[in-house]
Backbone atoms as SQL, in Angstrom:
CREATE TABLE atoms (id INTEGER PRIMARY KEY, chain TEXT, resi INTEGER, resn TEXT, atom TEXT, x REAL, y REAL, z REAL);
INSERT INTO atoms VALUES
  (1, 'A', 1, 'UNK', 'N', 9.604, 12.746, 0.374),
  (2, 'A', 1, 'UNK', 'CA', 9.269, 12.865, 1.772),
  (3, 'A', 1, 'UNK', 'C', 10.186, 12.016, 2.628),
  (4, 'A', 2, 'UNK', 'N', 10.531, 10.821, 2.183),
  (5, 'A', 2, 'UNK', 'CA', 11.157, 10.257, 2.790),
  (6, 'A', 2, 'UNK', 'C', 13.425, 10.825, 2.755),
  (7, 'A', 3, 'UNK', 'N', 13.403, 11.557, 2.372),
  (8, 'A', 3, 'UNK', 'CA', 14.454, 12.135, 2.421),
  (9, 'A', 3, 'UNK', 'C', 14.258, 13.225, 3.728),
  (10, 'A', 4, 'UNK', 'N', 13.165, 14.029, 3.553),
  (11, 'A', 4, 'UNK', 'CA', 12.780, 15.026, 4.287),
  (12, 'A', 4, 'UNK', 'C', 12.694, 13.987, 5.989),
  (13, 'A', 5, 'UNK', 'N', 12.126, 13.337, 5.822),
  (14, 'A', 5, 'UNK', 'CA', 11.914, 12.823, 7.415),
  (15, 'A', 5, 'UNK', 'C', 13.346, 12.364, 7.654),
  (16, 'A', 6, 'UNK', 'N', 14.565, 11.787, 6.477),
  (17, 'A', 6, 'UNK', 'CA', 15.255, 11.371, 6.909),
  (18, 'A', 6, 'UNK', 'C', 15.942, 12.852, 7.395),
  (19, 'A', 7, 'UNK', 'N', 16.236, 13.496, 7.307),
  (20, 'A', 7, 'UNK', 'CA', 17.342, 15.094, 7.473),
  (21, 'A', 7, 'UNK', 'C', 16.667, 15.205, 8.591),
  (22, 'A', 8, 'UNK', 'N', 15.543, 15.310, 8.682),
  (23, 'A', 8, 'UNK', 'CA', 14.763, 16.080, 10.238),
  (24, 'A', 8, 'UNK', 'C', 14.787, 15.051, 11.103),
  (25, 'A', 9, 'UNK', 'N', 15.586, 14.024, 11.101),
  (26, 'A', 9, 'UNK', 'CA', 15.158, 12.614, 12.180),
  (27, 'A', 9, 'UNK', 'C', 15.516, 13.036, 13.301),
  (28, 'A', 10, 'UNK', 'N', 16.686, 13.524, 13.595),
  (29, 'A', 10, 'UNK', 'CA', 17.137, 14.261, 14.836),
  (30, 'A', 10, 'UNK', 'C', 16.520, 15.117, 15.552),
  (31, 'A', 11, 'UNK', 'N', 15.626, 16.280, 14.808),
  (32, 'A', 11, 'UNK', 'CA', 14.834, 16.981, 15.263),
  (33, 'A', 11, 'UNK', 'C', 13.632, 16.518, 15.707),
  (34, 'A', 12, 'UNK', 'N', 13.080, 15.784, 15.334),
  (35, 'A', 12, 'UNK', 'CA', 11.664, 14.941, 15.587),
  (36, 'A', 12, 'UNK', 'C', 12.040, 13.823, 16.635),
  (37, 'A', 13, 'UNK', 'N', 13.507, 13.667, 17.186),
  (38, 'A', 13, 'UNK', 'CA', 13.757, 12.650, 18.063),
  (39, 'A', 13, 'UNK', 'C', 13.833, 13.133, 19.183),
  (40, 'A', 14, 'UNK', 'N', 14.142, 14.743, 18.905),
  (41, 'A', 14, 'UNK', 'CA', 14.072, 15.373, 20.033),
  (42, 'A', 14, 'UNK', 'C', 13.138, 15.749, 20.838),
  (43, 'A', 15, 'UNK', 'N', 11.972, 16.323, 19.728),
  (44, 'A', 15, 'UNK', 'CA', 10.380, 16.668, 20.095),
  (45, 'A', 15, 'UNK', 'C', 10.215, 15.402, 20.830),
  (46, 'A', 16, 'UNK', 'N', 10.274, 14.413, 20.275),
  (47, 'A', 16, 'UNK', 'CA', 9.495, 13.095, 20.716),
  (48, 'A', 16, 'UNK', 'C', 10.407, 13.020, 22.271),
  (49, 'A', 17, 'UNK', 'N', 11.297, 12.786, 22.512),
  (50, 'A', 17, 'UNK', 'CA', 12.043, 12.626, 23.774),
  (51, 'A', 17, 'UNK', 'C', 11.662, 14.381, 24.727),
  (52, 'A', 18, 'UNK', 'N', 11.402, 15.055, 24.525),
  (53, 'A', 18, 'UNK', 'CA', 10.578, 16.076, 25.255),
  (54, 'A', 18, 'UNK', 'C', 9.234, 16.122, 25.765),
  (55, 'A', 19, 'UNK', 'N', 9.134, 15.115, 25.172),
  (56, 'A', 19, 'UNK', 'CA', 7.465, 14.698, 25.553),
  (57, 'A', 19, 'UNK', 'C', 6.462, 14.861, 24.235),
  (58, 'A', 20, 'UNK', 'N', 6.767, 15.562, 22.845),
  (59, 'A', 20, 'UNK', 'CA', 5.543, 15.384, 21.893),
  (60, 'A', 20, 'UNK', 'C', 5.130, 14.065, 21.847),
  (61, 'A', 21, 'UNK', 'N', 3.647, 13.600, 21.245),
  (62, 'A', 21, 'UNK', 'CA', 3.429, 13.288, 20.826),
  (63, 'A', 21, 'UNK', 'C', 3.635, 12.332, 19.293),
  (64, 'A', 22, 'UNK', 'N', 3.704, 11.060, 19.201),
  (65, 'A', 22, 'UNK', 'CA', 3.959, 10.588, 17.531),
  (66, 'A', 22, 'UNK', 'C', 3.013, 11.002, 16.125),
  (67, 'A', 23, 'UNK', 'N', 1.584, 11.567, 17.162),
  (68, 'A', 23, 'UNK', 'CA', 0.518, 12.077, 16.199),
  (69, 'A', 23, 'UNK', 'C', 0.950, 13.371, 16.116),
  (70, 'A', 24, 'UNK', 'N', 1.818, 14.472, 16.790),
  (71, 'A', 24, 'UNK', 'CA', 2.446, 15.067, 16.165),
  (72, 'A', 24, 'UNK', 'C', 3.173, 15.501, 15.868),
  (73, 'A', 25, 'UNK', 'N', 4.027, 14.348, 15.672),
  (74, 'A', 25, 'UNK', 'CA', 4.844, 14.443, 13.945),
  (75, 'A', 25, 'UNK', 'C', 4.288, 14.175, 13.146),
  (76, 'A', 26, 'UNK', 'N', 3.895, 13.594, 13.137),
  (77, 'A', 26, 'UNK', 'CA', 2.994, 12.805, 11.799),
  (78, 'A', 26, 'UNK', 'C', 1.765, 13.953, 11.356),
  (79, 'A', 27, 'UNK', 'N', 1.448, 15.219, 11.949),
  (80, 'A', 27, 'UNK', 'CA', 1.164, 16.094, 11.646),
  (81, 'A', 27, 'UNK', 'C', 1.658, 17.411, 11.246),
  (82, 'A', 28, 'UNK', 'N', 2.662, 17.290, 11.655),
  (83, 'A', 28, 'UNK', 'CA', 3.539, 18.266, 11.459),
  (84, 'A', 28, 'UNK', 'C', 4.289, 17.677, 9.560),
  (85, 'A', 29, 'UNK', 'N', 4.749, 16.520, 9.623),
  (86, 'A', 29, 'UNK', 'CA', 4.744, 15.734, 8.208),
  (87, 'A', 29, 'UNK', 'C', 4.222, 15.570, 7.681),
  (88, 'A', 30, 'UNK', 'N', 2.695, 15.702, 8.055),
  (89, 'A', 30, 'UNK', 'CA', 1.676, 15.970, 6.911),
  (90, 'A', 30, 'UNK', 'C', 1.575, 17.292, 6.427),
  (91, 'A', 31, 'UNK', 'N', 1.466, 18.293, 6.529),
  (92, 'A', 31, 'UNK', 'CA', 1.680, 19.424, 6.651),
  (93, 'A', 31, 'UNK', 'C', 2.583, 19.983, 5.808),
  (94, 'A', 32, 'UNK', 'N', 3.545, 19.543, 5.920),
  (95, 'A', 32, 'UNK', 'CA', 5.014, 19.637, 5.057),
  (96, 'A', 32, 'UNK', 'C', 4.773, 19.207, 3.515),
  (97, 'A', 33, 'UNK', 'N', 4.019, 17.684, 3.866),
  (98, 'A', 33, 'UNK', 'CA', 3.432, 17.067, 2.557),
  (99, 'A', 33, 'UNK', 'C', 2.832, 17.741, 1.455),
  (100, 'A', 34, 'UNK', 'N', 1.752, 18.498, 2.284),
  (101, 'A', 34, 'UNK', 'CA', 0.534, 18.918, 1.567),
  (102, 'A', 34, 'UNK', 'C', 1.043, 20.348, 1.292),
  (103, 'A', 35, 'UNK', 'N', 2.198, 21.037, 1.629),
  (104, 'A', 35, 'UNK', 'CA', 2.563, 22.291, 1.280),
  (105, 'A', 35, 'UNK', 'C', 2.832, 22.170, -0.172),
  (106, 'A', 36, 'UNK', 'N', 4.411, 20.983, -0.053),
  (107, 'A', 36, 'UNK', 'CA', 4.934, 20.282, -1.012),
  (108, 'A', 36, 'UNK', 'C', 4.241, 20.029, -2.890),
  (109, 'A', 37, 'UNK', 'N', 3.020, 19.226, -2.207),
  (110, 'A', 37, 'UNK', 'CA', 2.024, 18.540, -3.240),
  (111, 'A', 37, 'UNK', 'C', 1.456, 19.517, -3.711),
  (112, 'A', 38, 'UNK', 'N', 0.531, 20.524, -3.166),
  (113, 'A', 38, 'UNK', 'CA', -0.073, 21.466, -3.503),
  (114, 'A', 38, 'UNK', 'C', 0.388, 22.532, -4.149),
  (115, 'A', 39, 'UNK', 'N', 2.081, 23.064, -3.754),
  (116, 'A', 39, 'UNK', 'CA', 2.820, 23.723, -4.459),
  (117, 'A', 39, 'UNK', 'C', 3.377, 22.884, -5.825),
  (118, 'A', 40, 'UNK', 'N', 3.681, 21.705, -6.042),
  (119, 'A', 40, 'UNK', 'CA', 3.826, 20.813, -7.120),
  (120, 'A', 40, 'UNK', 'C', 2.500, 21.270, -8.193),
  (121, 'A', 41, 'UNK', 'N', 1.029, 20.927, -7.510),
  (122, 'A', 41, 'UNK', 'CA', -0.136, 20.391, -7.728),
  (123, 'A', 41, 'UNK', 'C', 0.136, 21.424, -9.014),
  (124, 'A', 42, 'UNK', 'N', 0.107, 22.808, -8.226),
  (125, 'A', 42, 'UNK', 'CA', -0.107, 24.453, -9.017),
  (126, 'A', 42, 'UNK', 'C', 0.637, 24.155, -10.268),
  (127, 'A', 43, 'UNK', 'N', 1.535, 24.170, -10.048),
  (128, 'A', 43, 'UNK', 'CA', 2.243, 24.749, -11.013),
  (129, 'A', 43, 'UNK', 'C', 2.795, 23.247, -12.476),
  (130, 'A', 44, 'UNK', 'N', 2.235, 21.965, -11.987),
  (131, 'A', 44, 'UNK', 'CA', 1.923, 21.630, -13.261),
  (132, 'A', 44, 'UNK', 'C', 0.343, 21.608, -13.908),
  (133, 'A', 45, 'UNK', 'N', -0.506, 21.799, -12.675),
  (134, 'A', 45, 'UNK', 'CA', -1.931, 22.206, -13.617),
  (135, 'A', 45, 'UNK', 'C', -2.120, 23.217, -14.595),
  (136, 'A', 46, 'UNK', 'N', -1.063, 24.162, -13.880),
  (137, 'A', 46, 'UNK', 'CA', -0.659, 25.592, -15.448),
  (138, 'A', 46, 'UNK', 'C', -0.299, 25.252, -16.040),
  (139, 'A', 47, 'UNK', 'N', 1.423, 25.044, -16.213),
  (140, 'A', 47, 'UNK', 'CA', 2.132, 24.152, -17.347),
  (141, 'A', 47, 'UNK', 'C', 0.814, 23.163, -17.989),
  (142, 'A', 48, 'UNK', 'N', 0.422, 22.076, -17.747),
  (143, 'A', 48, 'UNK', 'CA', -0.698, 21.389, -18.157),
  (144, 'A', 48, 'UNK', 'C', -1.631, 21.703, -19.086),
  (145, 'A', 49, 'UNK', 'N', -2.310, 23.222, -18.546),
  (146, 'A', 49, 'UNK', 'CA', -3.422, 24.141, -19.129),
  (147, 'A', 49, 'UNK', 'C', -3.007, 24.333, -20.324),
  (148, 'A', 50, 'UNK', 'N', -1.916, 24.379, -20.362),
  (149, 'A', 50, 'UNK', 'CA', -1.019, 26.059, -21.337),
  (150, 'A', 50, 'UNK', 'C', -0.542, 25.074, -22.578),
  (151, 'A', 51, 'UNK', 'N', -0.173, 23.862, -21.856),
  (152, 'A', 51, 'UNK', 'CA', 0.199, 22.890, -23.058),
  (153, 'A', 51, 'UNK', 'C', -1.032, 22.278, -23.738),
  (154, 'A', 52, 'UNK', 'N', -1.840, 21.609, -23.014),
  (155, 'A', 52, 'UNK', 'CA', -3.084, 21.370, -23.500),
  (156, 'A', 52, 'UNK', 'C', -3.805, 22.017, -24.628),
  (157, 'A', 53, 'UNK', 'N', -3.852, 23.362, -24.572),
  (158, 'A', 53, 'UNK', 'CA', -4.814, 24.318, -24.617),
  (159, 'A', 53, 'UNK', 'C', -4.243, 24.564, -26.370),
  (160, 'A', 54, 'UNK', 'N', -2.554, 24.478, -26.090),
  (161, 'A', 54, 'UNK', 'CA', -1.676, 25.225, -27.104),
  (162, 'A', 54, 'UNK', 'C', -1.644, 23.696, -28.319),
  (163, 'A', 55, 'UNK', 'N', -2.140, 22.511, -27.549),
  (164, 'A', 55, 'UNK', 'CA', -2.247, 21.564, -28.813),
  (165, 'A', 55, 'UNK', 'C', -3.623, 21.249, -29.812),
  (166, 'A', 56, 'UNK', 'N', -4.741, 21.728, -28.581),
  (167, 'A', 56, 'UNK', 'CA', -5.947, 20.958, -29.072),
  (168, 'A', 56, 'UNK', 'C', -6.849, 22.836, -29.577),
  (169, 'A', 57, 'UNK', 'N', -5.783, 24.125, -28.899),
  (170, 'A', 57, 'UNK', 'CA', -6.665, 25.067, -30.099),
  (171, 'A', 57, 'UNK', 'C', -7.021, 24.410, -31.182),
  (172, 'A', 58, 'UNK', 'N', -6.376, 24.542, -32.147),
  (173, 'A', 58, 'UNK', 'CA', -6.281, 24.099, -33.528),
  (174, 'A', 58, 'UNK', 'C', -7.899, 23.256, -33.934),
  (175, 'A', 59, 'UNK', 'N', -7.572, 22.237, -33.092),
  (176, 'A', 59, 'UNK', 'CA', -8.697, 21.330, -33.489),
  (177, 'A', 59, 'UNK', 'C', -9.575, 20.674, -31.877),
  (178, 'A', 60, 'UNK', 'N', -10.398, 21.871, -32.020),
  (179, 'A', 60, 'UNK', 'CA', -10.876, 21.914, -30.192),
  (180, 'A', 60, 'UNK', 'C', -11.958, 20.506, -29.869),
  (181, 'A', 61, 'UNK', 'N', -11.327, 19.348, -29.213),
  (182, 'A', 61, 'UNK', 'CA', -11.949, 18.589, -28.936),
  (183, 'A', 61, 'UNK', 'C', -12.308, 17.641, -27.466),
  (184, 'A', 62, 'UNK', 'N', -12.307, 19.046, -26.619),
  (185, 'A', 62, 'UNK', 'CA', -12.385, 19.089, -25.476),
  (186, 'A', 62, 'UNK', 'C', -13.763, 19.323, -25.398),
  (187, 'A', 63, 'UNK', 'N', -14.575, 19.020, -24.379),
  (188, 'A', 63, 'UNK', 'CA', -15.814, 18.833, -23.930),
  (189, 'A', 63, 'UNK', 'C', -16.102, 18.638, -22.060),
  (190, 'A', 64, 'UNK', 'N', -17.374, 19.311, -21.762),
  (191, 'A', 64, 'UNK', 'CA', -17.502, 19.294, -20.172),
  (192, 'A', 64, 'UNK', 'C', -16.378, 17.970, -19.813),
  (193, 'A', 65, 'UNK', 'N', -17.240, 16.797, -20.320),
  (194, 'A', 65, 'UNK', 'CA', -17.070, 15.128, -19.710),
  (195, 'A', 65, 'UNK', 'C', -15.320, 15.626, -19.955),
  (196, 'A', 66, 'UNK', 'N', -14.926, 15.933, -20.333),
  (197, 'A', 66, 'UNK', 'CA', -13.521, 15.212, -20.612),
  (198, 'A', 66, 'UNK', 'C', -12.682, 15.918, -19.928),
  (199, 'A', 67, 'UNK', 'N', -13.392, 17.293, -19.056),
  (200, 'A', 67, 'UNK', 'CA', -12.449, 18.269, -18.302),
  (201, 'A', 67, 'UNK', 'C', -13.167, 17.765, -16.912),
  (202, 'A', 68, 'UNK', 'N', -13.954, 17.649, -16.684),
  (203, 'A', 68, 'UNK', 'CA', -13.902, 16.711, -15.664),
  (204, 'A', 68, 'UNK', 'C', -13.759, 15.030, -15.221),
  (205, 'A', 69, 'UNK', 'N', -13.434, 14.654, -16.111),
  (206, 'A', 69, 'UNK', 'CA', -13.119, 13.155, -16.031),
  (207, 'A', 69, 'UNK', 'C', -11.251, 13.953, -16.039),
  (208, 'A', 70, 'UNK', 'N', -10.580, 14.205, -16.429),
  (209, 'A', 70, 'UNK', 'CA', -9.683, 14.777, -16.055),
  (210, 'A', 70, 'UNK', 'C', -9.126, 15.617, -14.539),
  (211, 'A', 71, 'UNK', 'N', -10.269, 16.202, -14.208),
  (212, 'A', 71, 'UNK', 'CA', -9.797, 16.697, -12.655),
  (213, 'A', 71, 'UNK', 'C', -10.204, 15.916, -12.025),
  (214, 'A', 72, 'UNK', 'N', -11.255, 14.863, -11.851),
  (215, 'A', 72, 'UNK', 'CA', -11.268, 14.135, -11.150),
  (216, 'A', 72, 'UNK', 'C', -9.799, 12.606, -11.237),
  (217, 'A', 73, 'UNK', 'N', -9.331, 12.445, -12.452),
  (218, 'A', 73, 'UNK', 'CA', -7.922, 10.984, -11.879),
  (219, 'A', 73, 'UNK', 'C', -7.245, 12.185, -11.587),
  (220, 'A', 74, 'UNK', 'N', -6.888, 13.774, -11.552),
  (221, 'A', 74, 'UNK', 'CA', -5.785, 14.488, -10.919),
  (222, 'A', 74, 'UNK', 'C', -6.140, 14.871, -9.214),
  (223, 'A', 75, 'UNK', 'N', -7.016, 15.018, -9.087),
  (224, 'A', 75, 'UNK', 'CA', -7.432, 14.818, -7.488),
  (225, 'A', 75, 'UNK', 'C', -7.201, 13.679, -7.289),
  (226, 'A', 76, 'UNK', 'N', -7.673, 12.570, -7.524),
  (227, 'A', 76, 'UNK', 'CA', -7.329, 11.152, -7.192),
  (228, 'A', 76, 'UNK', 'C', -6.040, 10.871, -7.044),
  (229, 'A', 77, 'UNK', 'N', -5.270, 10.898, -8.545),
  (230, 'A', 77, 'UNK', 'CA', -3.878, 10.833, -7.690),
  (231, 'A', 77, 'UNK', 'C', -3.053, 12.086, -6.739),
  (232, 'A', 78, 'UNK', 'N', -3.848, 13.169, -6.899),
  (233, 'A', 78, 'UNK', 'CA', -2.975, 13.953, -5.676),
  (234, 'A', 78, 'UNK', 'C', -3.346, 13.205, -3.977),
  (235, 'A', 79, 'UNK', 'N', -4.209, 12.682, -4.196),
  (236, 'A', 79, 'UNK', 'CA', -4.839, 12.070, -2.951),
  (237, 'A', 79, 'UNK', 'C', -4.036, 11.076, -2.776),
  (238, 'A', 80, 'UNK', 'N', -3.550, 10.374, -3.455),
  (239, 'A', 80, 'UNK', 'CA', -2.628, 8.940, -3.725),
  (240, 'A', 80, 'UNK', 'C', -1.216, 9.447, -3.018),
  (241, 'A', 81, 'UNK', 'N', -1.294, 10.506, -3.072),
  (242, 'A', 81, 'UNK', 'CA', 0.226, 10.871, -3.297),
  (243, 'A', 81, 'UNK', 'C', 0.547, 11.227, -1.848),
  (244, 'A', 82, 'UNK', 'N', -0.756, 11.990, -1.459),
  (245, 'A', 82, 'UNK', 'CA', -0.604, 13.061, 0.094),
  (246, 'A', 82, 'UNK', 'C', -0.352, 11.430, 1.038),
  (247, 'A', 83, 'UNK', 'N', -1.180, 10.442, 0.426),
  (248, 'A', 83, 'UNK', 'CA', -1.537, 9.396, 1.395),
  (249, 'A', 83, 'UNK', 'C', 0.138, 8.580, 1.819),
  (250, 'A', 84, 'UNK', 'N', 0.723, 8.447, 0.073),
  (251, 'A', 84, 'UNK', 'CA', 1.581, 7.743, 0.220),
  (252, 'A', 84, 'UNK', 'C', 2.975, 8.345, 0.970),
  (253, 'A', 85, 'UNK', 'N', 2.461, 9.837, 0.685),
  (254, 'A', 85, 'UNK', 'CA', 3.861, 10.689, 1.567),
  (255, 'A', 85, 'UNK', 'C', 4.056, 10.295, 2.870),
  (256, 'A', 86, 'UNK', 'N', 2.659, 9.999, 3.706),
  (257, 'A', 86, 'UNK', 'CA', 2.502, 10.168, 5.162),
  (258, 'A', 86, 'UNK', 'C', 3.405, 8.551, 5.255),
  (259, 'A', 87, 'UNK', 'N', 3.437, 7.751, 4.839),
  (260, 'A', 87, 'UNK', 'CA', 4.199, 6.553, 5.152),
  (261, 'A', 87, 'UNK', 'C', 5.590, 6.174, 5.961),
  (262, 'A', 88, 'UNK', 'N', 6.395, 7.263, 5.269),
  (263, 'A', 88, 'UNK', 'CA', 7.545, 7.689, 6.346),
  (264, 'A', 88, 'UNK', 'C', 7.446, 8.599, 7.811),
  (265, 'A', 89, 'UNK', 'N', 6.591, 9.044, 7.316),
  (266, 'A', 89, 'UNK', 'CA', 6.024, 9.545, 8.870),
  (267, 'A', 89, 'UNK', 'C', 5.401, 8.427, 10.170),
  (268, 'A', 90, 'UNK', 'N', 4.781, 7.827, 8.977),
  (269, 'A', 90, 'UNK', 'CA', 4.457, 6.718, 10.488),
  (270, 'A', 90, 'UNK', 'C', 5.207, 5.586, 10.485),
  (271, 'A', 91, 'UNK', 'N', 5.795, 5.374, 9.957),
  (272, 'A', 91, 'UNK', 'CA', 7.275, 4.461, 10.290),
  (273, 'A', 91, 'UNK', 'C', 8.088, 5.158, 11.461),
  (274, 'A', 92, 'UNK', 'N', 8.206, 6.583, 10.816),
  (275, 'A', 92, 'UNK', 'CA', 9.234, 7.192, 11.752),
  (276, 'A', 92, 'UNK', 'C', 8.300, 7.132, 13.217),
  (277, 'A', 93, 'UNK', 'N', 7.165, 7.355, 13.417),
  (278, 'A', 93, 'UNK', 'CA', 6.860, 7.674, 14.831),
  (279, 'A', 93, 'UNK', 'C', 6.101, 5.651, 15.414),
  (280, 'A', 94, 'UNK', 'N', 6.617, 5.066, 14.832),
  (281, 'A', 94, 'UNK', 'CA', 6.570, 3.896, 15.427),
  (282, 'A', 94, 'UNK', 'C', 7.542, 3.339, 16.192),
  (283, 'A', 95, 'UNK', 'N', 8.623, 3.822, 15.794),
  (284, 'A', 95, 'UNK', 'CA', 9.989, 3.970, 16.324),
  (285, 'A', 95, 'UNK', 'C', 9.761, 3.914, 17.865),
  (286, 'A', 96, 'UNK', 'N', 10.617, 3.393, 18.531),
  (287, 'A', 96, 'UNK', 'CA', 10.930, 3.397, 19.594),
  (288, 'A', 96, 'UNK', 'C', 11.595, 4.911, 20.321),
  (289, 'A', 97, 'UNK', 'N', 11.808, 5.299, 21.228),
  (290, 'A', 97, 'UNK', 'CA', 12.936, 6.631, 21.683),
  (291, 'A', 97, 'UNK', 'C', 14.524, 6.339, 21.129),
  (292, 'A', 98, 'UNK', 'N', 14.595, 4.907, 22.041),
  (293, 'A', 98, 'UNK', 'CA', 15.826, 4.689, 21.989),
  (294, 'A', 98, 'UNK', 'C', 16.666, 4.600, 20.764),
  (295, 'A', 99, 'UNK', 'N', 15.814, 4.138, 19.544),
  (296, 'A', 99, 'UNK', 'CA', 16.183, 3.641, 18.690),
  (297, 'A', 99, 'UNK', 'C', 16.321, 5.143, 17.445),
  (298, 'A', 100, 'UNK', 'N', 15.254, 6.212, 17.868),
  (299, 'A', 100, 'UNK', 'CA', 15.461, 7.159, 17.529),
  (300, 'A', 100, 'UNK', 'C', 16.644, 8.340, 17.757),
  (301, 'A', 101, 'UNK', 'N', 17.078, 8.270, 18.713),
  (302, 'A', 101, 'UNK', 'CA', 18.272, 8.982, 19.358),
  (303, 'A', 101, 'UNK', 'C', 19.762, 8.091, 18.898),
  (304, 'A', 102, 'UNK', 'N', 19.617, 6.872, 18.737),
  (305, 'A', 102, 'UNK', 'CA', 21.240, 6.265, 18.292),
  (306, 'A', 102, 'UNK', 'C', 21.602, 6.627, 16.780);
């Protein structure tokens, strides 16, 4: 994310010097985040499934508790993650104008 806010700094310096708002960018960067994460999220919970599934056939020792004690630390850290993305976002909109445009 913080690559991403860095490439778009110009563009978001502009919104901001037009009159937006810093809450939104920082929504508009959240947004971006949660596209990001959620498209991540997908496609290793499959990979995940498929590997999982393909080690413990054999000798099945999976149980309710243990598939949900499992989605619950993977929500947790996707939550960790959306939170820690937004960080460059509000750095960036703490910024001054001036300091955004040089």
């Amino acid at each position: 994310m913080m690559l991403a806010v860095d490439e778009q700094r110009q563009e978001f310096a502009i919104l901001r010097t037009v009159g937006v708002k810093p809450n939104t960018v920082i929504s508009i960067l959240a947004v971006q985040s949660l596209v990001v994460l959620l498209s991540s999220f997908a496609v290793g919970i499959s990979l995940g499934i498929i590997i999982t599934v393909l080690i413990l056939v054999p000798n099945p020792v999976v149980n309710s508790l243990t598939v949900l004690e499992v989605s619950a630390w993977l929500l947790t850290a996707l939550a960790v993650m959306f939170l820690l993305s937004l960080y460059p976002a509000m750095e960036f909109a703490k910024k001054s104008l001036l300091k955004l445009l040089s």
